[in-house]
Amino acid sequence: MRSNIIEYISIFIQVVEQGSFTKAADILQLHRPAVSKAIQQLEDELGVKLIHRTTRKLSVTTKGDEFYQRAKHLLAEVDGMMANYSSTLPPRGRLKLDVPLALAHTLLIPHLAQFKSLYPDIDVVLVSSDKKTDLIAEGVDCVVRLGELQDSSFISRRLGEIRMVTCAAPAYLQRYGKPATLTELEQHQAVNFFSDHSREVMEWKFIEHGVVVSLRPASSMLVDNSDILLSCALAGLGIIQASSDALAAHIASGELEEILTQYPSVSKPVSVMYPDRRYLSPQVRVFIDWFSEIFASRTAETDGLLPNE
């Protein structure tokens, strides 16, 4: 049994992540009975129940979840050790990423084919939203964050900053007029972005006479999704503060108009984060290095992303 322990642990991890013996068997190219037998033998060796099975679904036990978290980290270290001491083994395995919607749209996905061609043995699992993710609970290997970081328990690497712009649809500006000053902005309706985690409405920050001015304009709409934020602006529901990169095509086409250009907005930091582990897996390491280069290659014209917390 012990000579097969790594194999059985790998099978267990796939079953947990796929939520199915059949799907795990397909990915591992094994017969389903072999997968079921491996889990049974692993449970017998440990003397604990890892997975509750029924004819319709499976669920991971508390002990099973604890074992999954530790086993995943263990195998990442084994893969990393093999890759570090081998001149022939490329990084391989599963890489689960959590990336904000706008960053996924504008920067990651357009370049992801390049990453896949460089590292074909890395299976990317992309989770994209504007919600804050618990890396450990969700099994995320690497996350990109916009704004100042609050997670002191994780290792972070600052990639740079993004430039924000303020804009509205021509239909809105024709109906309500165009604000010429920050004071006039307070008389308009905004589509504001709020954090699903803290429930706070995001501040709009401008630079006026060298001083940072923070505002929370009156809201006609509150949203927690950057795609919806953009859609609301295009529909003429209010003014938004978002990114030049995500808005550039809409501004160029005339669907949106940038306003208050005499008041530069405060840029937002962009960081990549991963759990504080003793060993960084090869998949995460090569992704961070690659993504850092992609981010650094952005020009001033393409700088920016839609807001997140």
CSV table of C-alpha atoms in Angstrom, one decimal:
chain,number,residue,atom,x,y,z
A,1,MET,CA,0.0,0.0,0.0
A,2,ARG,CA,2.6,2.5,1.0
A,3,SER,CA,4.4,2.3,-2.3
A,4,ASN,CA,1.2,3.5,-3.9
A,5,ILE,CA,0.3,6.2,-1.4
A,6,ILE,CA,1.3,9.2,-3.7
A,7,GLU,CA,-0.9,7.7,-6.5
A,8,TYR,CA,-3.9,7.2,-4.1
A,9,ILE,CA,-3.5,10.8,-2.7
A,10,SER,CA,-3.5,12.2,-6.3
A,11,ILE,CA,-6.6,10.3,-7.1
A,12,PHE,CA,-8.3,11.5,-3.9
A,13,ILE,CA,-7.4,15.1,-4.8
A,14,GLN,CA,-9.0,14.8,-8.2
A,15,VAL,CA,-12.2,13.2,-6.8
A,16,VAL,CA,-12.6,16.1,-4.4
A,17,GLU,CA,-11.9,18.8,-7.0
A,18,GLN,CA,-14.1,17.2,-9.6
A,19,GLY,CA,-16.9,16.3,-7.2
A,20,SER,CA,-17.3,13.0,-9.0
A,21,PHE,CA,-15.6,9.6,-9.2
A,22,THR,CA,-16.5,9.4,-12.9
A,23,LYS,CA,-15.1,12.8,-13.8
A,24,ALA,CA,-11.9,12.1,-11.9
A,25,ALA,CA,-11.5,8.7,-13.7
A,26,ASP,CA,-11.9,10.5,-17.0
A,27,ILE,CA,-9.3,13.1,-16.2
A,28,LEU,CA,-6.9,10.5,-14.8
A,29,GLN,CA,-7.7,8.0,-17.7
A,30,LEU,CA,-8.5,5.3,-15.2
A,31,HIS,CA,-11.5,3.0,-14.9
A,32,ARG,CA,-14.0,4.2,-12.3
A,33,PRO,CA,-13.7,1.0,-10.2
A,34,ALA,CA,-9.9,1.7,-9.9
A,35,VAL,CA,-10.7,5.2,-8.6
A,36,SER,CA,-13.2,3.9,-6.1
A,37,LYS,CA,-10.8,1.2,-4.9
A,38,ALA,CA,-8.0,3.7,-4.5
A,39,ILE,CA,-10.2,5.9,-2.2
A,40,GLN,CA,-11.2,2.9,-0.2
A,41,GLN,CA,-7.6,1.7,0.3
A,42,LEU,CA,-6.6,5.2,1.3
A,43,GLU,CA,-9.4,5.4,3.9
A,44,ASP,CA,-8.5,1.9,5.2
A,45,GLU,CA,-4.8,3.0,5.6
A,46,LEU,CA,-5.8,6.2,7.4
A,47,GLY,CA,-8.6,4.6,9.5
A,48,VAL,CA,-10.9,7.5,8.8
A,49,LYS,CA,-13.8,8.2,6.4
A,50,LEU,CA,-12.7,10.8,3.8
A,51,ILE,CA,-15.7,10.9,1.5
A,52,HIS,CA,-19.4,10.1,2.0
A,53,ARG,CA,-20.8,8.3,-1.1
A,54,THR,CA,-24.4,7.9,-2.2
A,55,THR,CA,-25.9,6.9,-5.5
A,56,ARG,CA,-26.5,10.5,-6.4
A,57,LYS,CA,-23.7,12.5,-5.0
A,58,LEU,CA,-20.6,12.6,-2.8
A,59,SER,CA,-19.5,14.9,0.0
A,60,VAL,CA,-16.2,15.4,1.7
A,61,THR,CA,-16.1,14.7,5.4
A,62,THR,CA,-14.5,17.2,7.9
A,63,LYS,CA,-11.4,14.9,8.2
A,64,GLY,CA,-11.5,14.5,4.4
A,65,ASP,CA,-11.3,18.3,3.8
A,66,GLU,CA,-8.4,18.6,6.3
A,67,PHE,CA,-6.6,15.8,4.5
A,68,TYR,CA,-7.3,17.3,1.1
A,69,GLN,CA,-5.8,20.7,2.1
A,70,ARG,CA,-2.6,19.1,3.5
A,71,ALA,CA,-2.3,16.6,0.7
A,72,LYS,CA,-2.6,19.2,-2.0
A,73,HIS,CA,0.2,21.2,-0.5
A,74,LEU,CA,2.3,18.1,0.0
A,75,LEU,CA,2.0,17.1,-3.7
A,76,ALA,CA,2.7,20.6,-4.8
A,77,GLU,CA,6.0,20.4,-2.8
A,78,VAL,CA,6.8,17.0,-4.4
A,79,ASP,CA,6.1,18.3,-7.9
A,80,GLY,CA,8.2,21.4,-7.2
A,81,MET,CA,11.1,19.3,-5.8
A,82,MET,CA,11.1,17.1,-8.9
A,83,ALA,CA,10.9,20.1,-11.2
A,84,ASN,CA,13.7,21.9,-9.4
A,85,TYR,CA,16.1,18.9,-9.5
A,86,SER,CA,15.2,17.9,-13.0
A,87,SER,CA,16.5,19.6,-16.1
A,88,THR,CA,13.8,18.0,-18.2
A,89,LEU,CA,10.6,18.1,-16.3
A,90,PRO,CA,8.5,21.2,-17.1
A,91,PRO,CA,5.9,22.6,-14.6
A,92,ARG,CA,2.8,20.5,-14.8
A,93,GLY,CA,-0.5,20.0,-12.9
A,94,ARG,CA,-3.5,22.1,-11.9
A,95,LEU,CA,-3.3,25.9,-11.4
A,96,LYS,CA,-6.4,27.5,-9.9
A,97,LEU,CA,-6.4,31.3,-10.4
A,98,ASP,CA,-8.8,33.9,-9.0
A,99,VAL,CA,-8.8,37.1,-11.2
A,100,PRO,CA,-11.2,40.0,-11.2
A,101,LEU,CA,-13.6,40.1,-14.1
A,102,ALA,CA,-12.1,43.2,-15.8
A,103,LEU,CA,-8.6,42.0,-15.5
A,104,ALA,CA,-9.6,38.6,-16.9
A,105,HIS,CA,-11.3,40.3,-19.9
A,106,THR,CA,-8.7,42.9,-20.7
A,107,LEU,CA,-5.3,41.3,-19.9
A,108,LEU,CA,-5.3,37.7,-18.8
A,109,ILE,CA,-7.5,36.0,-21.4
A,110,PRO,CA,-6.1,37.8,-24.4
A,111,HIS,CA,-2.6,36.5,-23.5
A,112,LEU,CA,-3.6,33.2,-22.0
A,113,ALA,CA,-2.9,31.3,-25.2
A,114,GLN,CA,0.7,32.3,-24.9
A,115,PHE,CA,0.9,31.0,-21.4
A,116,LYS,CA,-0.7,27.7,-22.5
A,117,SER,CA,1.8,27.4,-25.3
A,118,LEU,CA,4.7,28.0,-22.9
A,119,TYR,CA,3.4,25.5,-20.3
A,120,PRO,CA,1.1,23.0,-22.0
A,121,ASP,CA,1.2,20.6,-19.1
A,122,ILE,CA,-0.4,23.2,-16.7
A,123,ASP,CA,-4.2,22.9,-16.5
A,124,VAL,CA,-5.6,26.3,-15.7
A,125,VAL,CA,-8.7,26.7,-13.6
A,126,LEU,CA,-9.9,30.3,-13.9
A,127,VAL,CA,-12.3,31.7,-11.3
A,128,SER,CA,-13.3,35.2,-12.2
A,129,SER,CA,-15.5,37.6,-10.2
A,130,ASP,CA,-15.3,40.8,-8.2
A,131,LYS,CA,-15.9,39.0,-4.9
A,132,LYS,CA,-13.2,38.4,-2.3
A,133,THR,CA,-12.1,34.8,-2.2
A,134,ASP,CA,-10.8,32.7,0.7
A,135,LEU,CA,-7.8,31.2,-1.0
A,136,ILE,CA,-7.5,28.3,1.4
A,137,ALA,CA,-11.2,27.4,1.6
A,138,GLU,CA,-11.6,27.6,-2.2
A,139,GLY,CA,-8.4,25.8,-3.0
A,140,VAL,CA,-7.0,28.8,-5.0
A,141,ASP,CA,-3.3,28.7,-5.8
A,142,CYS,CA,-2.9,32.4,-6.9
A,143,VAL,CA,-5.1,35.5,-6.8
A,144,VAL,CA,-4.9,38.9,-8.4
A,145,ARG,CA,-6.1,41.8,-6.2
A,146,LEU,CA,-6.9,45.4,-7.1
A,147,GLY,CA,-6.5,48.1,-4.4
A,148,GLU,CA,-4.7,48.1,-1.1
A,149,LEU,CA,-4.2,44.7,0.4
A,150,GLN,CA,-5.7,43.6,3.7
A,151,ASP,CA,-4.6,39.9,3.7
A,152,SER,CA,-1.5,40.1,5.8
A,153,SER,CA,-1.3,36.3,6.1
A,154,PHE,CA,-0.5,35.9,2.4
A,155,ILE,CA,2.6,36.6,0.4
A,156,SER,CA,2.1,39.4,-2.2
A,157,ARG,CA,4.0,40.8,-5.1
A,158,ARG,CA,3.1,44.3,-6.3
A,159,LEU,CA,2.8,44.4,-10.1
A,160,GLY,CA,2.1,48.1,-10.7
A,161,GLU,CA,-0.8,50.4,-10.9
A,162,ILE,CA,-3.9,51.0,-13.1
A,163,ARG,CA,-5.3,54.4,-14.2
A,164,MET,CA,-8.9,55.2,-13.6
A,165,VAL,CA,-11.2,57.5,-15.6
A,166,THR,CA,-14.6,59.1,-15.1
A,167,CYS,CA,-17.1,58.8,-17.9
A,168,ALA,CA,-20.8,58.7,-18.9
A,169,ALA,CA,-23.0,57.9,-21.9
A,170,PRO,CA,-23.8,60.8,-24.2
A,171,ALA,CA,-27.5,60.1,-23.5
A,172,TYR,CA,-27.0,60.8,-19.8
A,173,LEU,CA,-24.9,63.9,-20.4
A,174,GLN,CA,-27.5,65.3,-22.9
A,175,ARG,CA,-30.2,64.8,-20.3
A,176,TYR,CA,-28.4,66.0,-17.2
A,177,GLY,CA,-25.5,68.1,-18.5
A,178,LYS,CA,-21.8,67.6,-18.1
A,179,PRO,CA,-20.2,68.4,-14.7
A,180,ALA,CA,-17.3,70.8,-15.0
A,181,THR,CA,-16.0,70.6,-11.5
A,182,LEU,CA,-16.0,68.1,-8.6
A,183,THR,CA,-18.6,70.2,-6.8
A,184,GLU,CA,-20.9,69.9,-9.8
A,185,LEU,CA,-20.3,66.1,-9.8
A,186,GLU,CA,-22.0,65.9,-6.4
A,187,GLN,CA,-25.2,67.1,-8.1
A,188,HIS,CA,-25.2,64.2,-10.6
A,189,GLN,CA,-26.2,60.5,-10.3
A,190,ALA,CA,-23.5,57.9,-10.2
A,191,VAL,CA,-23.4,54.1,-10.7
A,192,ASN,CA,-21.3,53.1,-7.7
A,193,PHE,CA,-19.4,49.9,-7.0
A,194,PHE,CA,-19.6,48.2,-3.6
A,195,SER,CA,-17.6,45.4,-2.0
A,196,ASP,CA,-19.6,42.3,-1.4
A,197,HIS,CA,-17.1,41.6,1.5
A,198,SER,CA,-17.2,44.8,3.4
A,199,ARG,CA,-20.4,46.3,1.9
A,200,GLU,CA,-18.5,49.6,1.5
A,201,VAL,CA,-19.2,51.8,-1.5
A,202,MET,CA,-16.0,52.5,-3.3
A,203,GLU,CA,-14.7,56.0,-3.1
A,204,TRP,CA,-13.9,58.0,-6.2
A,205,LYS,CA,-10.5,59.7,-5.8
A,206,PHE,CA,-9.3,62.7,-7.7
A,207,ILE,CA,-6.2,64.9,-7.6
A,208,GLU,CA,-7.1,68.6,-7.3
A,209,HIS,CA,-4.3,71.1,-7.0
A,210,GLY,CA,-1.9,68.3,-5.9
A,211,VAL,CA,-4.3,67.1,-3.2
A,212,VAL,CA,-6.2,63.8,-3.2
A,213,VAL,CA,-10.0,64.4,-2.9
A,214,SER,CA,-12.2,61.5,-2.1
A,215,LEU,CA,-15.9,61.5,-3.0
A,216,ARG,CA,-18.9,59.1,-2.9
A,217,PRO,CA,-21.3,60.6,-5.4
A,218,ALA,CA,-25.0,60.1,-4.9
A,219,SER,CA,-26.0,56.7,-6.4
A,220,SER,CA,-28.6,56.0,-9.0
A,221,MET,CA,-27.4,52.4,-8.9
A,222,LEU,CA,-25.2,50.2,-6.7
A,223,VAL,CA,-23.5,47.2,-8.2
A,224,ASP,CA,-21.0,44.6,-7.1
A,225,ASN,CA,-20.0,43.4,-10.5
A,226,SER,CA,-17.7,45.3,-12.9
A,227,ASP,CA,-19.4,43.9,-16.0
A,228,ILE,CA,-22.8,45.2,-14.7
A,229,LEU,CA,-21.1,48.6,-13.8
A,230,LEU,CA,-20.1,49.0,-17.4
A,231,SER,CA,-23.5,48.0,-18.8
A,232,CYS,CA,-25.2,50.5,-16.5
A,233,ALA,CA,-23.0,53.3,-17.8
A,234,LEU,CA,-23.6,52.3,-21.5
A,235,ALA,CA,-27.4,52.3,-20.7
A,236,GLY,CA,-27.1,55.9,-19.5
A,237,LEU,CA,-28.0,55.2,-15.9
A,238,GLY,CA,-25.3,57.4,-14.5
A,239,ILE,CA,-21.6,58.4,-14.3
A,240,ILE,CA,-19.0,55.8,-13.4
A,241,GLN,CA,-15.4,55.8,-12.5
A,242,ALA,CA,-13.6,52.9,-14.1
A,243,SER,CA,-10.5,52.1,-16.1
A,244,SER,CA,-9.1,53.4,-19.3
A,245,ASP,CA,-8.3,50.0,-20.5
A,246,ALA,CA,-11.8,48.5,-20.1
A,247,LEU,CA,-13.4,51.7,-21.4
A,248,ALA,CA,-11.1,52.7,-24.2
A,249,ALA,CA,-13.1,51.0,-27.0
A,250,HIS,CA,-16.4,52.4,-25.8
A,251,ILE,CA,-14.9,55.9,-25.5
A,252,ALA,CA,-13.3,55.6,-29.0
A,253,SER,CA,-16.7,54.5,-30.5
A,254,GLY,CA,-18.6,57.4,-28.8
A,255,GLU,CA,-20.7,55.1,-26.6
A,256,LEU,CA,-19.1,56.7,-23.5
A,257,GLU,CA,-17.5,60.1,-23.0
A,258,GLU,CA,-14.7,60.9,-20.6
A,259,ILE,CA,-15.4,63.8,-18.3
A,260,LEU,CA,-13.5,65.8,-15.6
A,261,THR,CA,-10.2,65.2,-17.4
A,262,GLN,CA,-8.7,68.2,-15.6
A,263,TYR,CA,-8.9,66.2,-12.4
A,264,PRO,CA,-6.7,63.1,-12.7
A,265,SER,CA,-8.0,60.1,-10.8
A,266,VAL,CA,-5.8,58.2,-8.3
A,267,SER,CA,-4.3,55.0,-9.7
A,268,LYS,CA,-5.0,51.7,-8.1
A,269,PRO,CA,-2.3,49.2,-7.2
A,270,VAL,CA,-2.4,45.7,-8.7
A,271,SER,CA,-0.9,42.8,-6.7
A,272,VAL,CA,-0.6,39.0,-7.1
A,273,MET,CA,-1.0,36.9,-4.0
A,274,TYR,CA,-0.6,33.3,-2.9
A,275,PRO,CA,-0.8,31.5,0.4
A,276,ASP,CA,2.1,31.7,2.8
A,277,ARG,CA,3.7,28.4,2.1
A,278,ARG,CA,7.2,27.2,2.7
A,279,TYR,CA,7.5,26.2,-0.9
A,280,LEU,CA,6.1,27.9,-3.9
A,281,SER,CA,4.8,25.4,-6.5
A,282,PRO,CA,6.4,25.6,-10.0
A,283,GLN,CA,2.9,26.3,-11.5
A,284,VAL,CA,2.4,29.3,-9.3
A,285,ARG,CA,6.0,30.5,-9.7
A,286,VAL,CA,6.0,30.5,-13.5
A,287,PHE,CA,2.6,32.1,-13.7
A,288,ILE,CA,3.6,35.0,-11.4
A,289,ASP,CA,6.8,35.6,-13.4
A,290,TRP,CA,4.9,35.4,-16.7
A,291,PHE,CA,2.0,37.6,-15.6
A,292,SER,CA,4.4,40.1,-14.2
A,293,GLU,CA,6.0,40.5,-17.6
A,294,ILE,CA,2.6,40.8,-19.3
A,295,PHE,CA,1.6,43.5,-16.9
A,296,ALA,CA,4.9,45.4,-17.2
A,297,SER,CA,4.5,45.4,-21.0
A,298,ARG,CA,1.3,47.4,-20.9
A,299,THR,CA,1.5,50.8,-22.4
A,300,ALA,CA,0.1,54.0,-20.9
A,301,GLU,CA,-2.8,53.9,-23.4
A,302,THR,CA,-3.8,50.4,-22.2
A,303,ASP,CA,-3.3,51.0,-18.5
A,304,GLY,CA,-6.2,50.4,-16.3
A,305,LEU,CA,-8.9,48.0,-15.1
A,306,LEU,CA,-12.4,48.2,-13.8
A,307,PRO,CA,-12.6,48.8,-10.1
A,308,ASN,CA,-12.7,46.2,-7.4
A,309,GLU,CA,-12.4,46.4,-3.7
